[in-house]
mmCIF file of C-alpha atoms in Angstrom:
data_model
loop_
_atom_site.group_PDB
_atom_site.id
_atom_site.type_symbol
_atom_site.label_atom_id
_atom_site.label_comp_id
_atom_site.label_asym_id
_atom_site.label_seq_id
_atom_site.Cartn_x
_atom_site.Cartn_y
_atom_site.Cartn_z
ATOM 1 C CA UNK A 529 0.000 0.000 0.000
ATOM 2 C CA UNK A 530 2.974 2.318 0.580
ATOM 3 C CA UNK A 531 3.975 1.875 -3.060
ATOM 4 C CA UNK A 532 0.440 2.732 -4.158
ATOM 5 C CA UNK A 533 0.483 5.962 -2.144
ATOM 6 C CA UNK A 534 3.873 6.977 -3.586
ATOM 7 C CA UNK A 535 2.572 6.220 -7.055
ATOM 8 C CA UNK A 536 -0.379 8.567 -6.512
ATOM 9 C CA UNK A 537 1.939 11.277 -5.195
ATOM 10 C CA UNK A 538 4.321 10.883 -8.121
ATOM 11 C CA UNK A 539 1.459 11.045 -10.599
ATOM 12 C CA UNK A 540 0.258 14.228 -8.907
ATOM 13 C CA UNK A 541 3.729 15.800 -9.073
ATOM 14 C CA UNK A 542 4.211 14.814 -12.720
ATOM 15 C CA UNK A 543 0.805 16.175 -13.653
ATOM 16 C CA UNK A 544 1.454 19.468 -11.840
ATOM 17 C CA UNK A 545 4.919 19.742 -13.421
ATOM 18 C CA UNK A 546 3.454 19.234 -16.881
ATOM 19 C CA UNK A 547 0.904 21.992 -16.204
ATOM 20 C CA UNK A 548 3.580 24.474 -15.023
ATOM 21 C CA UNK A 549 5.776 23.771 -18.033
ATOM 22 C CA UNK A 550 2.756 24.235 -20.255
ATOM 23 C CA UNK A 551 2.156 27.686 -18.745
ATOM 24 C CA UNK A 552 5.777 28.844 -18.932
ATOM 25 C CA UNK A 553 6.198 27.938 -22.593
ATOM 26 C CA UNK A 554 2.835 29.260 -23.749
ATOM 27 C CA UNK A 555 2.916 32.118 -26.253
ATOM 28 C CA UNK A 556 2.762 35.478 -24.537
ATOM 29 C CA UNK A 557 3.854 34.183 -21.081
ATOM 30 C CA UNK A 558 1.829 36.352 -18.661
ATOM 31 C CA UNK A 559 -1.006 36.823 -21.150
ATOM 32 C CA UNK A 560 -1.590 33.072 -21.139
ATOM 33 C CA UNK A 561 -1.394 32.741 -17.367
ATOM 34 C CA UNK A 562 -5.088 31.952 -16.960
ATOM 35 C CA UNK A 563 -5.534 29.831 -20.103
ATOM 36 C CA UNK A 564 -5.679 26.586 -18.161
ATOM 37 C CA UNK A 565 -7.378 23.902 -20.275
ATOM 38 C CA UNK A 566 -10.659 22.651 -18.883
ATOM 39 C CA UNK A 567 -9.561 19.029 -19.317
ATOM 40 C CA UNK A 568 -6.497 19.720 -17.193
ATOM 41 C CA UNK A 569 -8.673 21.377 -14.540
ATOM 42 C CA UNK A 570 -10.931 18.356 -14.353
ATOM 43 C CA UNK A 571 -8.103 15.828 -14.294
ATOM 44 C CA UNK A 572 -6.198 17.831 -11.679
ATOM 45 C CA UNK A 573 -9.335 18.110 -9.568
ATOM 46 C CA UNK A 574 -9.814 14.353 -9.836
ATOM 47 C CA UNK A 575 -6.249 13.742 -8.716
ATOM 48 C CA UNK A 576 -6.710 16.161 -5.834
ATOM 49 C CA UNK A 577 -9.861 14.362 -4.741
ATOM 50 C CA UNK A 578 -7.948 11.098 -4.735
ATOM 51 C CA UNK A 579 -5.086 12.734 -2.880
ATOM 52 C CA UNK A 580 -7.398 14.361 -0.351
ATOM 53 C CA UNK A 581 -8.637 10.926 0.656
ATOM 54 C CA UNK A 582 -5.096 9.589 0.564
ATOM 55 C CA UNK A 583 -3.630 12.027 3.048
ATOM 56 C CA UNK A 584 -6.210 10.846 5.560
ATOM 57 C CA UNK A 585 -4.970 7.333 4.884
ATOM 58 C CA UNK A 586 -4.204 5.119 1.948
ATOM 59 C CA UNK A 587 -2.714 2.341 3.950
ATOM 60 C CA UNK A 588 -4.583 -0.586 5.407
ATOM 61 C CA UNK A 589 -3.527 -2.585 8.436
ATOM 62 C CA UNK A 590 -5.253 -5.640 6.978
ATOM 63 C CA UNK A 591 -6.507 -6.754 10.399
ATOM 64 C CA UNK A 592 -9.261 -5.999 12.847
ATOM 65 C CA UNK A 593 -8.648 -3.954 15.987
ATOM 66 C CA UNK A 594 -9.749 -4.301 19.603
ATOM 67 C CA UNK A 595 -11.175 -0.996 20.806
ATOM 68 C CA UNK A 596 -10.977 -1.147 24.586
ATOM 69 C CA UNK A 597 -12.131 1.789 26.689
ATOM 70 C CA UNK A 598 -10.914 1.165 30.237
ATOM 71 C CA UNK A 599 -9.423 4.646 30.454
ATOM 72 C CA UNK A 600 -10.370 8.202 31.375
ATOM 73 C CA UNK A 601 -8.378 10.014 28.696
ATOM 74 C CA UNK A 602 -9.490 8.522 25.389
ATOM 75 C CA UNK A 603 -10.663 10.585 22.414
ATOM 76 C CA UNK A 604 -14.363 10.653 21.622
ATOM 77 C CA UNK A 605 -15.775 7.855 19.451
ATOM 78 C CA UNK A 606 -16.431 10.330 16.618
ATOM 79 C CA UNK A 607 -12.732 11.198 16.528
ATOM 80 C CA UNK A 608 -11.798 7.529 16.742
ATOM 81 C CA UNK A 609 -13.988 6.790 13.723
ATOM 82 C CA UNK A 610 -11.885 9.224 11.686
ATOM 83 C CA UNK A 611 -8.651 7.693 12.989
ATOM 84 C CA UNK A 612 -9.746 4.205 11.973
ATOM 85 C CA UNK A 613 -11.002 5.503 8.646
ATOM 86 C CA UNK A 614 -7.579 7.018 8.000
ATOM 87 C CA UNK A 615 -6.046 3.599 8.645
ATOM 88 C CA UNK A 616 -8.620 1.847 6.436
ATOM 89 C CA UNK A 617 -9.543 -0.414 9.351
ATOM 90 C CA UNK A 618 -12.921 -1.920 8.586
ATOM 91 C CA UNK A 619 -13.325 -4.356 11.487
ATOM 92 C CA UNK A 620 -13.600 -3.386 15.149
ATOM 93 C CA UNK A 621 -14.134 -5.492 18.259
ATOM 94 C CA UNK A 622 -15.737 -3.981 21.344
ATOM 95 C CA UNK A 623 -16.025 -5.498 24.796
ATOM 96 C CA UNK A 624 -19.519 -4.126 25.261
ATOM 97 C CA UNK A 625 -22.212 -2.564 23.095
ATOM 98 C CA UNK A 626 -21.413 1.096 23.746
ATOM 99 C CA UNK A 627 -24.187 3.127 22.044
ATOM 100 C CA UNK A 628 -21.866 6.147 21.657
ATOM 101 C CA UNK A 629 -19.440 4.075 19.605
ATOM 102 C CA UNK A 630 -22.119 2.400 17.509
ATOM 103 C CA UNK A 631 -23.699 5.785 16.766
ATOM 104 C CA UNK A 632 -20.361 7.421 15.906
ATOM 105 C CA UNK A 633 -19.625 4.698 13.347
ATOM 106 C CA UNK A 634 -23.012 4.893 11.621
ATOM 107 C CA UNK A 635 -22.762 4.776 7.812
ATOM 108 C CA UNK A 636 -19.012 4.043 7.911
ATOM 109 C CA UNK A 637 -19.279 0.431 6.714
ATOM 110 C CA UNK A 638 -17.095 -0.708 9.626
ATOM 111 C CA UNK A 639 -17.977 -4.216 10.851
ATOM 112 C CA UNK A 640 -18.450 -4.556 14.603
ATOM 113 C CA UNK A 641 -18.098 -7.404 17.012
ATOM 114 C CA UNK A 642 -19.887 -6.353 20.185
ATOM 115 C CA UNK A 643 -19.582 -8.013 23.569
ATOM 116 C CA UNK A 644 -21.833 -9.272 26.322
ATOM 117 C CA UNK A 645 -19.948 -9.066 29.620
ATOM 118 C CA UNK A 646 -19.370 -12.101 31.821
ATOM 119 C CA UNK A 647 -21.492 -10.532 34.523
ATOM 120 C CA UNK A 648 -24.599 -10.947 32.337
ATOM 121 C CA UNK A 649 -24.204 -14.640 31.479
ATOM 122 C CA UNK A 650 -26.417 -16.068 34.174
ATOM 123 C CA UNK A 651 -29.193 -13.612 33.368
ATOM 124 C CA UNK A 652 -28.937 -14.210 29.612
ATOM 125 C CA UNK A 653 -29.819 -17.873 29.961
ATOM 126 C CA UNK A 654 -33.394 -16.598 29.979
ATOM 127 C CA UNK A 655 -34.539 -16.248 26.335
ATOM 128 C CA UNK A 656 -36.711 -13.285 27.298
ATOM 129 C CA UNK A 657 -33.748 -11.421 28.804
ATOM 130 C CA UNK A 658 -31.638 -12.228 25.767
ATOM 131 C CA UNK A 659 -34.297 -10.813 23.478
ATOM 132 C CA UNK A 660 -34.551 -7.618 25.522
ATOM 133 C CA UNK A 661 -30.755 -7.209 25.309
ATOM 134 C CA UNK A 662 -30.817 -7.590 21.513
ATOM 135 C CA UNK A 663 -33.711 -5.158 21.240
ATOM 136 C CA UNK A 664 -31.844 -2.556 23.290
ATOM 137 C CA UNK A 665 -28.240 -3.086 22.156
ATOM 138 C CA UNK A 666 -28.515 -4.219 18.543
ATOM 139 C CA UNK A 667 -31.802 -3.309 16.902
ATOM 140 C CA UNK A 668 -31.548 0.504 17.302
ATOM 141 C CA UNK A 669 -28.184 0.625 15.509
ATOM 142 C CA UNK A 670 -27.946 -2.235 13.045
ATOM 143 C CA UNK A 671 -29.683 -0.406 10.193
ATOM 144 C CA UNK A 672 -26.803 2.104 10.051
ATOM 145 C CA UNK A 673 -23.919 0.386 11.847
ATOM 146 C CA UNK A 674 -22.738 -3.022 10.709
ATOM 147 C CA UNK A 675 -22.989 -5.304 13.726
ATOM 148 C CA UNK A 676 -21.978 -8.765 12.544
ATOM 149 C CA UNK A 677 -21.084 -10.703 15.689
ATOM 150 C CA UNK A 678 -21.781 -10.914 19.426
ATOM 151 C CA UNK A 679 -19.239 -12.426 21.802
ATOM 152 C CA UNK A 680 -21.073 -13.938 24.739
ATOM 153 C CA UNK A 681 -18.570 -13.626 27.557
ATOM 154 C CA UNK A 682 -14.780 -13.361 27.363
ATOM 155 C CA UNK A 683 -12.311 -16.013 28.543
ATOM 156 C CA UNK A 684 -14.974 -17.728 30.656
ATOM 157 C CA UNK A 685 -13.422 -21.202 30.470
ATOM 158 C CA UNK A 686 -10.264 -21.652 32.488
ATOM 159 C CA UNK A 687 -10.888 -18.470 34.456
ATOM 160 C CA UNK A 688 -11.131 -17.895 38.185
ATOM 161 C CA UNK A 689 -14.935 -17.926 38.378
ATOM 162 C CA UNK A 690 -15.864 -21.599 38.458
ATOM 163 C CA UNK A 691 -19.601 -20.915 38.298
ATOM 164 C CA UNK A 692 -19.586 -19.078 34.962
ATOM 165 C CA UNK A 693 -18.850 -21.999 32.597
ATOM 166 C CA UNK A 694 -22.224 -23.622 33.279
ATOM 167 C CA UNK A 695 -24.007 -20.499 32.017
ATOM 168 C CA UNK A 696 -21.997 -20.031 28.839
ATOM 169 C CA UNK A 697 -23.626 -22.399 26.334
ATOM 170 C CA UNK A 698 -27.215 -21.705 27.491
ATOM 171 C CA UNK A 699 -26.543 -17.961 27.151
ATOM 172 C CA UNK A 700 -25.092 -18.437 23.652
ATOM 173 C CA UNK A 701 -28.134 -20.451 22.602
ATOM 174 C CA UNK A 702 -30.550 -17.913 24.072
ATOM 175 C CA UNK A 703 -28.808 -15.041 22.278
ATOM 176 C CA UNK A 704 -28.938 -16.898 18.974
ATOM 177 C CA UNK A 705 -32.622 -17.710 19.442
ATOM 178 C CA UNK A 706 -33.334 -14.050 20.191
ATOM 179 C CA UNK A 707 -31.655 -13.111 16.900
ATOM 180 C CA UNK A 708 -33.807 -15.681 15.096
ATOM 181 C CA UNK A 709 -36.966 -14.360 16.722
ATOM 182 C CA UNK A 710 -36.108 -10.800 15.709
ATOM 183 C CA UNK A 711 -35.065 -11.792 12.189
ATOM 184 C CA UNK A 712 -31.407 -10.818 12.666
ATOM 185 C CA UNK A 713 -29.689 -14.212 12.633
ATOM 186 C CA UNK A 714 -28.663 -13.850 8.988
ATOM 187 C CA UNK A 715 -26.779 -10.647 9.862
ATOM 188 C CA UNK A 716 -25.362 -11.416 13.296
ATOM 189 C CA UNK A 717 -23.567 -14.521 14.545
ATOM 190 C CA UNK A 718 -22.911 -15.582 18.136
ATOM 191 C CA UNK A 719 -19.638 -16.852 19.601
ATOM 192 C CA UNK A 720 -17.372 -16.488 22.641
ATOM 193 C CA UNK A 721 -13.642 -15.857 23.086
ATOM 194 C CA UNK A 722 -11.204 -18.165 24.888
ATOM 195 C CA UNK A 723 -7.761 -17.804 26.375
ATOM 196 C CA UNK A 724 -5.170 -20.484 25.669
ATOM 197 C CA UNK A 725 -5.670 -21.659 29.244
ATOM 198 C CA UNK A 726 -8.226 -24.038 27.734
ATOM 199 C CA UNK A 727 -5.383 -26.159 26.299
ATOM 200 C CA UNK A 728 -3.664 -28.892 28.275
ATOM 201 C CA UNK A 729 -1.186 -29.543 25.436
ATOM 202 C CA UNK A 730 0.014 -27.043 22.853
ATOM 203 C CA UNK A 731 3.244 -28.555 21.516
ATOM 204 C CA UNK A 732 3.819 -30.169 19.200
ATOM 205 C CA UNK A 733 0.826 -28.536 17.471
ATOM 206 C CA UNK A 734 -0.424 -31.853 16.137
ATOM 207 C CA UNK A 735 -0.837 -33.031 19.750
ATOM 208 C CA UNK A 736 -2.881 -29.983 20.765
ATOM 209 C CA UNK A 737 -5.647 -30.949 23.192
ATOM 210 C CA UNK A 738 -8.155 -29.237 25.452
ATOM 211 C CA UNK A 739 -8.154 -29.619 29.217
ATOM 212 C CA UNK A 740 -10.118 -32.626 30.364
ATOM 213 C CA UNK A 741 -12.155 -30.612 32.857
ATOM 214 C CA UNK A 742 -13.322 -28.205 30.133
ATOM 215 C CA UNK A 743 -14.330 -30.676 27.423
ATOM 216 C CA UNK A 744 -17.873 -30.877 28.846
ATOM 217 C CA UNK A 745 -18.248 -27.182 27.911
ATOM 218 C CA UNK A 746 -16.136 -27.064 24.764
ATOM 219 C CA UNK A 747 -17.886 -29.957 23.053
ATOM 220 C CA UNK A 748 -21.328 -28.270 22.947
ATOM 221 C CA UNK A 749 -19.665 -24.978 21.968
ATOM 222 C CA UNK A 750 -18.099 -26.690 18.961
ATOM 223 C CA UNK A 751 -21.450 -28.220 18.027
ATOM 224 C CA UNK A 752 -22.985 -24.745 18.258
ATOM 225 C CA UNK A 753 -20.318 -23.295 15.950
ATOM 226 C CA UNK A 754 -20.698 -26.113 13.444
ATOM 227 C CA UNK A 755 -24.484 -25.737 13.379
ATOM 228 C CA UNK A 756 -24.548 -21.961 12.971
ATOM 229 C CA UNK A 757 -21.270 -21.436 11.111
ATOM 230 C CA UNK A 758 -19.701 -19.189 13.725
ATOM 231 C CA UNK A 759 -15.959 -19.107 14.508
ATOM 232 C CA UNK A 760 -14.005 -20.405 17.495
ATOM 233 C CA UNK A 761 -12.220 -17.352 18.917
ATOM 234 C CA UNK A 762 -8.945 -17.475 20.808
ATOM 235 C CA UNK A 763 -6.890 -14.798 22.544
ATOM 236 C CA UNK A 764 -3.269 -15.727 21.837
ATOM 237 C CA UNK A 765 -0.266 -13.917 23.313
ATOM 238 C CA UNK A 766 3.169 -15.413 22.575
ATOM 239 C CA UNK A 767 4.587 -12.687 24.827
ATOM 240 C CA UNK A 768 3.463 -14.632 27.907
ATOM 241 C CA UNK A 769 5.738 -17.542 26.955
ATOM 242 C CA UNK A 770 8.726 -15.201 27.049
ATOM 243 C CA UNK A 771 7.587 -13.487 30.246
ATOM 244 C CA UNK A 772 7.300 -16.837 32.005
ATOM 245 C CA UNK A 773 10.599 -18.285 30.783
ATOM 246 C CA UNK A 774 12.860 -15.676 29.147
ATOM 247 C CA UNK A 775 16.031 -17.759 29.515
ATOM 248 C CA UNK A 776 14.751 -20.725 27.523
ATOM 249 C CA UNK A 777 12.318 -19.161 25.034
ATOM 250 C CA UNK A 778 13.889 -17.743 21.891
ATOM 251 C CA UNK A 779 12.374 -14.289 21.504
ATOM 252 C CA UNK A 780 12.942 -14.242 17.711
ATOM 253 C CA UNK A 781 10.575 -17.211 17.467
ATOM 254 C CA UNK A 782 7.877 -15.126 19.127
ATOM 255 C CA UNK A 783 8.517 -11.916 17.161
ATOM 256 C CA UNK A 784 8.390 -13.456 13.656
ATOM 257 C CA UNK A 785 12.092 -12.660 13.287
ATOM 258 C CA UNK A 786 14.573 -15.023 11.561
ATOM 259 C CA UNK A 787 15.154 -18.067 13.755
ATOM 260 C CA UNK A 788 15.845 -21.778 13.583
ATOM 261 C CA UNK A 789 12.180 -22.588 14.192
ATOM 262 C CA UNK A 790 10.711 -25.827 15.464
ATOM 263 C CA UNK A 791 9.557 -28.984 13.721
ATOM 264 C CA UNK A 792 6.458 -30.966 14.631
ATOM 265 C CA UNK A 793 7.806 -34.545 14.825
ATOM 266 C CA UNK A 794 4.416 -36.032 13.937
ATOM 267 C CA UNK A 795 3.812 -34.027 10.758
ATOM 268 C CA UNK A 796 7.345 -32.858 9.918
ATOM 269 C CA UNK A 797 5.897 -29.354 9.500
ATOM 270 C CA UNK A 798 8.243 -26.508 10.418
ATOM 271 C CA UNK A 799 7.055 -23.527 12.450
ATOM 272 C CA UNK A 800 8.982 -20.260 12.403
ATOM 273 C CA UNK A 801 6.778 -18.534 14.994
ATOM 274 C CA UNK A 802 4.811 -19.458 18.090
ATOM 275 C CA UNK A 803 1.513 -17.836 17.097
ATOM 276 C CA UNK A 804 1.013 -20.163 14.145
ATOM 277 C CA UNK A 805 1.900 -23.150 16.321
ATOM 278 C CA UNK A 806 -0.708 -22.049 18.861
ATOM 279 C CA UNK A 807 -3.383 -21.743 16.189
ATOM 280 C CA UNK A 808 -2.663 -25.222 14.845
ATOM 281 C CA UNK A 809 -2.682 -26.625 18.375
ATOM 282 C CA UNK A 810 -6.222 -25.300 18.793
ATOM 283 C CA UNK A 811 -7.221 -26.834 15.462
ATOM 284 C CA UNK A 812 -5.814 -30.166 16.666
ATOM 285 C CA UNK A 813 -7.834 -29.915 19.880
ATOM 286 C CA UNK A 814 -10.973 -29.239 17.861
ATOM 287 C CA UNK A 815 -10.265 -32.167 15.559
ATOM 288 C CA UNK A 816 -9.724 -34.464 18.540
ATOM 289 C CA UNK A 817 -13.312 -33.702 19.576
ATOM 290 C CA UNK A 818 -14.616 -34.754 16.176
ATOM 291 C CA UNK A 819 -14.830 -31.425 14.338
ATOM 292 C CA UNK A 820 -13.145 -30.321 11.146
ATOM 293 C CA UNK A 821 -15.901 -27.860 10.286
ATOM 294 C CA UNK A 822 -15.088 -25.018 12.699
ATOM 295 C CA UNK A 823 -12.835 -22.087 11.836
ATOM 296 C CA UNK A 824 -10.363 -20.669 14.355
ATOM 297 C CA UNK A 825 -9.912 -16.902 14.504
ATOM 298 C CA UNK A 826 -7.640 -14.816 16.708
ATOM 299 C CA UNK A 827 -9.776 -12.369 18.630
ATOM 300 C CA UNK A 828 -6.787 -10.876 20.467
ATOM 301 C CA UNK A 829 -3.037 -10.816 20.007
ATOM 302 C CA UNK A 830 -0.448 -8.177 20.698
ATOM 303 C CA UNK A 831 2.722 -7.250 22.562
ATOM 304 C CA UNK A 832 3.133 -4.739 25.429
ATOM 305 C CA UNK A 833 5.371 -1.720 24.938
ATOM 306 C CA UNK A 834 6.055 -1.294 28.646
ATOM 307 C CA UNK A 835 6.108 -3.532 31.722
ATOM 308 C CA UNK A 836 7.207 -3.977 35.286
ATOM 309 C CA UNK A 837 10.687 -5.169 36.269
ATOM 310 C CA UNK A 838 9.433 -8.764 36.243
ATOM 311 C CA UNK A 839 8.024 -8.395 32.703
ATOM 312 C CA UNK A 840 11.045 -8.891 30.448
ATOM 313 C CA UNK A 841 10.669 -8.110 26.769
ATOM 314 C CA UNK A 842 7.866 -5.582 27.280
ATOM 315 C CA UNK A 843 9.500 -2.787 25.295
ATOM 316 C CA UNK A 844 8.533 -0.341 22.577
ATOM 317 C CA UNK A 845 11.056 -1.970 20.258
ATOM 318 C CA UNK A 846 9.703 -5.508 20.683
ATOM 319 C CA UNK A 847 6.076 -4.377 20.445
ATOM 320 C CA UNK A 848 6.842 -2.608 17.188
ATOM 321 C CA UNK A 849 8.672 -5.635 15.784
ATOM 322 C CA UNK A 850 5.874 -8.037 16.732
ATOM 323 C CA UNK A 851 3.060 -5.994 15.244
ATOM 324 C CA UNK A 852 4.949 -4.881 12.120
ATOM 325 C CA UNK A 853 5.911 -8.461 11.292
ATOM 326 C CA UNK A 854 2.426 -9.708 12.112
ATOM 327 C CA UNK A 855 0.809 -7.095 9.860
ATOM 328 C CA UNK A 856 3.181 -7.943 7.028
ATOM 329 C CA UNK A 857 2.212 -11.604 7.241
ATOM 330 C CA UNK A 858 -1.457 -10.721 7.245
ATOM 331 C CA UNK A 859 -0.904 -8.562 4.160
ATOM 332 C CA UNK A 860 0.673 -11.622 2.529
ATOM 333 C CA UNK A 861 -2.466 -13.651 3.254
ATOM 334 C CA UNK A 862 -0.651 -16.438 5.042
ATOM 335 C CA UNK A 863 -2.096 -19.578 6.535
ATOM 336 C CA UNK A 864 -0.519 -21.804 9.161
ATOM 337 C CA UNK A 865 1.713 -24.771 8.241
ATOM 338 C CA UNK A 866 -1.098 -27.256 8.954
ATOM 339 C CA UNK A 867 -3.776 -25.089 7.280
ATOM 340 C CA UNK A 868 -1.953 -23.196 4.507
ATOM 341 C CA UNK A 869 -5.090 -22.476 2.475
ATOM 342 C CA UNK A 870 -7.012 -21.064 5.464
ATOM 343 C CA UNK A 871 -6.161 -17.375 5.703
ATOM 344 C CA UNK A 872 -5.515 -16.282 9.285
ATOM 345 C CA UNK A 873 -8.041 -13.809 10.665
ATOM 346 C CA UNK A 874 -6.731 -11.565 13.439
ATOM 347 C CA UNK A 875 -7.886 -8.762 15.713
ATOM 348 C CA UNK A 876 -4.920 -6.896 17.151
ATOM 349 C CA UNK A 877 -4.979 -5.850 20.779
ATOM 350 C CA UNK A 878 -5.335 -2.922 21.158
ATOM 351 C CA UNK A 879 -6.077 0.459 19.617
ATOM 352 C CA UNK A 880 -5.109 2.623 22.622
ATOM 353 C CA UNK A 881 -3.146 2.326 25.828
ATOM 354 C CA UNK A 882 -5.762 2.116 28.588
ATOM 355 C CA UNK A 883 -4.649 3.847 31.778
ATOM 356 C CA UNK A 884 -7.292 2.401 34.108
ATOM 357 C CA UNK A 885 -6.820 -1.299 33.427
ATOM 358 C CA UNK A 886 -5.950 -3.264 36.561
ATOM 359 C CA UNK A 887 -3.001 -5.605 36.835
ATOM 360 C CA UNK A 888 0.668 -5.246 35.906
ATOM 361 C CA UNK A 889 1.996 -2.299 33.919
ATOM 362 C CA UNK A 890 1.919 -4.285 30.685
ATOM 363 C CA UNK A 891 -1.886 -4.454 30.826
ATOM 364 C CA UNK A 892 -2.044 -0.686 30.323
ATOM 365 C CA UNK A 893 0.453 -0.629 27.458
ATOM 366 C CA UNK A 894 -0.743 -2.800 24.597
ATOM 367 C CA UNK A 895 -1.993 0.106 22.477
ATOM 368 C CA UNK A 896 -0.857 0.999 18.992
ATOM 369 C CA UNK A 897 -1.659 4.616 19.883
ATOM 370 C CA UNK A 898 -1.480 6.928 22.839
ATOM 371 C CA UNK A 899 -4.818 8.575 23.694
ATOM 372 C CA UNK A 900 -3.694 11.796 21.970
ATOM 373 C CA UNK A 901 -3.494 9.945 18.650
ATOM 374 C CA UNK A 902 0.299 9.732 18.429
ATOM 375 C CA UNK A 903 1.662 6.261 17.609
ATOM 376 C CA UNK A 904 3.447 4.320 20.326
ATOM 377 C CA UNK A 905 5.851 3.046 17.655
ATOM 378 C CA UNK A 906 6.173 3.104 13.895
ATOM 379 C CA UNK A 907 3.920 0.582 12.194
ATOM 380 C CA UNK A 908 4.628 1.782 8.671
ATOM 381 C CA UNK A 909 1.192 3.413 8.527
ATOM 382 C CA UNK A 910 0.069 6.874 9.522
ATOM 383 C CA UNK A 911 -3.282 7.522 11.126
ATOM 384 C CA UNK A 912 -5.035 10.822 11.607
ATOM 385 C CA UNK A 913 -6.835 11.776 14.810
ATOM 386 C CA UNK A 914 -8.639 15.118 14.389
ATOM 387 C CA UNK A 915 -8.294 17.668 17.163
ATOM 388 C CA UNK A 916 -11.993 18.524 16.977
ATOM 389 C CA UNK A 917 -15.130 16.470 16.605
ATOM 390 C CA UNK A 918 -16.911 16.480 13.265
ATOM 391 C CA UNK A 919 -20.633 16.560 13.908
ATOM 392 C CA UNK A 920 -21.593 15.661 10.371
ATOM 393 C CA UNK A 921 -20.209 14.468 7.079
ATOM 394 C CA UNK A 922 -21.085 17.868 5.645
ATOM 395 C CA UNK A 923 -18.501 19.573 7.829
ATOM 396 C CA UNK A 924 -15.936 17.029 6.724
ATOM 397 C CA UNK A 925 -16.805 17.521 3.082
ATOM 398 C CA UNK A 926 -16.573 21.303 3.529
ATOM 399 C CA UNK A 927 -13.102 21.046 5.019
ATOM 400 C CA UNK A 928 -11.941 18.931 2.080
ATOM 401 C CA UNK A 929 -13.470 21.442 -0.335
ATOM 402 C CA UNK A 930 -11.565 24.263 1.354
ATOM 403 C CA UNK A 931 -8.317 22.334 1.034
ATOM 404 C CA UNK A 932 -9.002 21.764 -2.660
ATOM 405 C CA UNK A 933 -9.714 25.453 -3.221
ATOM 406 C CA UNK A 934 -6.457 26.446 -1.546
ATOM 407 C CA UNK A 935 -4.424 23.933 -3.545
ATOM 408 C CA UNK A 936 -6.047 24.864 -6.865
ATOM 409 C CA UNK A 937 -5.516 28.539 -6.055
ATOM 410 C CA UNK A 938 -1.830 27.928 -5.469
ATOM 411 C CA UNK A 939 -1.618 26.142 -8.818
ATOM 412 C CA UNK A 940 -3.127 29.108 -10.662
ATOM 413 C CA UNK A 941 -1.199 31.860 -8.970
ATOM 414 C CA UNK A 942 2.134 30.259 -8.164
#
C-alpha cells in the first residue's frame, strides 16, 4: 500500500509539473497565465480528490482492531472513527455494546463485534432477557452500523470464576434464538472468546488438546459453531511464553524474526513462529473432539510496549517488531503450516493504551496509539486523529473542499 500511495503522489507531481511547463512555454507568457485547459482542470481536480482521501490514509492494516475503553483520557468515538477511517480499518471489536461508539460509526461500513460481559451470562440464559438485550443493544443501531457478531462472555473457560462456565452455552443459545426471533440471525452470529488456558497440550501442534475438565463445555460450543457457522475465537499472546521463561524461550521465534524454528515430529511441519503453532494446536484440539468444520480466529493478540521489572521483553522496540511483522504476514495472506489455504483472521490488541486497566503495567500498554493519537511506535502506517469532533459528514466535506480550493488557487497563482 505504501507503493500505491507513492505512485499517486508521483502522478500528482508529474501532472502538476506538466501543467507548469505548459504555462511557462505558452505564447505570450503572462497573457496566457489563466488559459488553463478545462480538461487539465478536471483531471487535476480528480487527482486532488484522490489525494485528499489519501492524506487521511491510503494504507490498510489488513486486520481488525480491539477498541478497549478502560481509560479516562481517550478521544471521543467520533474522533476515533476518523482515525480508523484514516487507517482503512474496517473491522472493530468492542467489549460491550457502547451506544456512543455504535452511533459514531453509523454509515461508515465498519464491521463490529460487540460483547456481552461475563457478569450478564447467568441472566442471559433466559430467552426473554436475551431478546430484551438484543432489542436494546442491537436493533436501534444495526440499520446504520454493521454489527456482525456478538461475543457472549470473554475467557470464561479456564478463568477464576468456576460458576460461569455452566451459564456459557445456554446464554449463547438464548442469544442466537433471540436473533432468530427478531429476524437478525442472517446478519449477526454468536460466539465467545477463549484464552489459551483451555489447552492442556500445545506442543507439538499436532498433539494440541483441550483440558479434560473443560471438554464438557467445549464440546457443545463446537457443536454450536458447526451448526450456525460461527468461529471459534482465541486470545493468543506469545509474549506470555517469554515473560514466564525468558532464559529458555527464543524471543525471535515469538517476534516473527529469523530463527531456527521448530519442527512438529508427527507431521514434519516446520514452524517459524509461536503464534502459528498455537493456532494449529487449537485446530488439533478441535479435531480431537470430532470437528473439522469449525474455523479458528484470533480475537486478540499483541505485545506490550512497557512492563514492570518482572516483565522482560515488554519494550517499545519488541512491540513494534511483533506488530509490524504480524501485519506484514497478514498482508501476505498467510495460513498456518497445517492449514496453509485457510487465511488467518486476526484482531490486534489494542487500539489505545488504557490507563485504568488493573493488573501489571503491561496491561495498560498494549496500544498501537497513545490517547492523543500519536503512535506508540512506527507501524509503517500513519493515522489521523482530528483535534476537533466532526458533527456531520457535511462539515468534513466542507473542510476537504476548502483544502481543494487552496491547492487549486496555489496552482493558478504560483
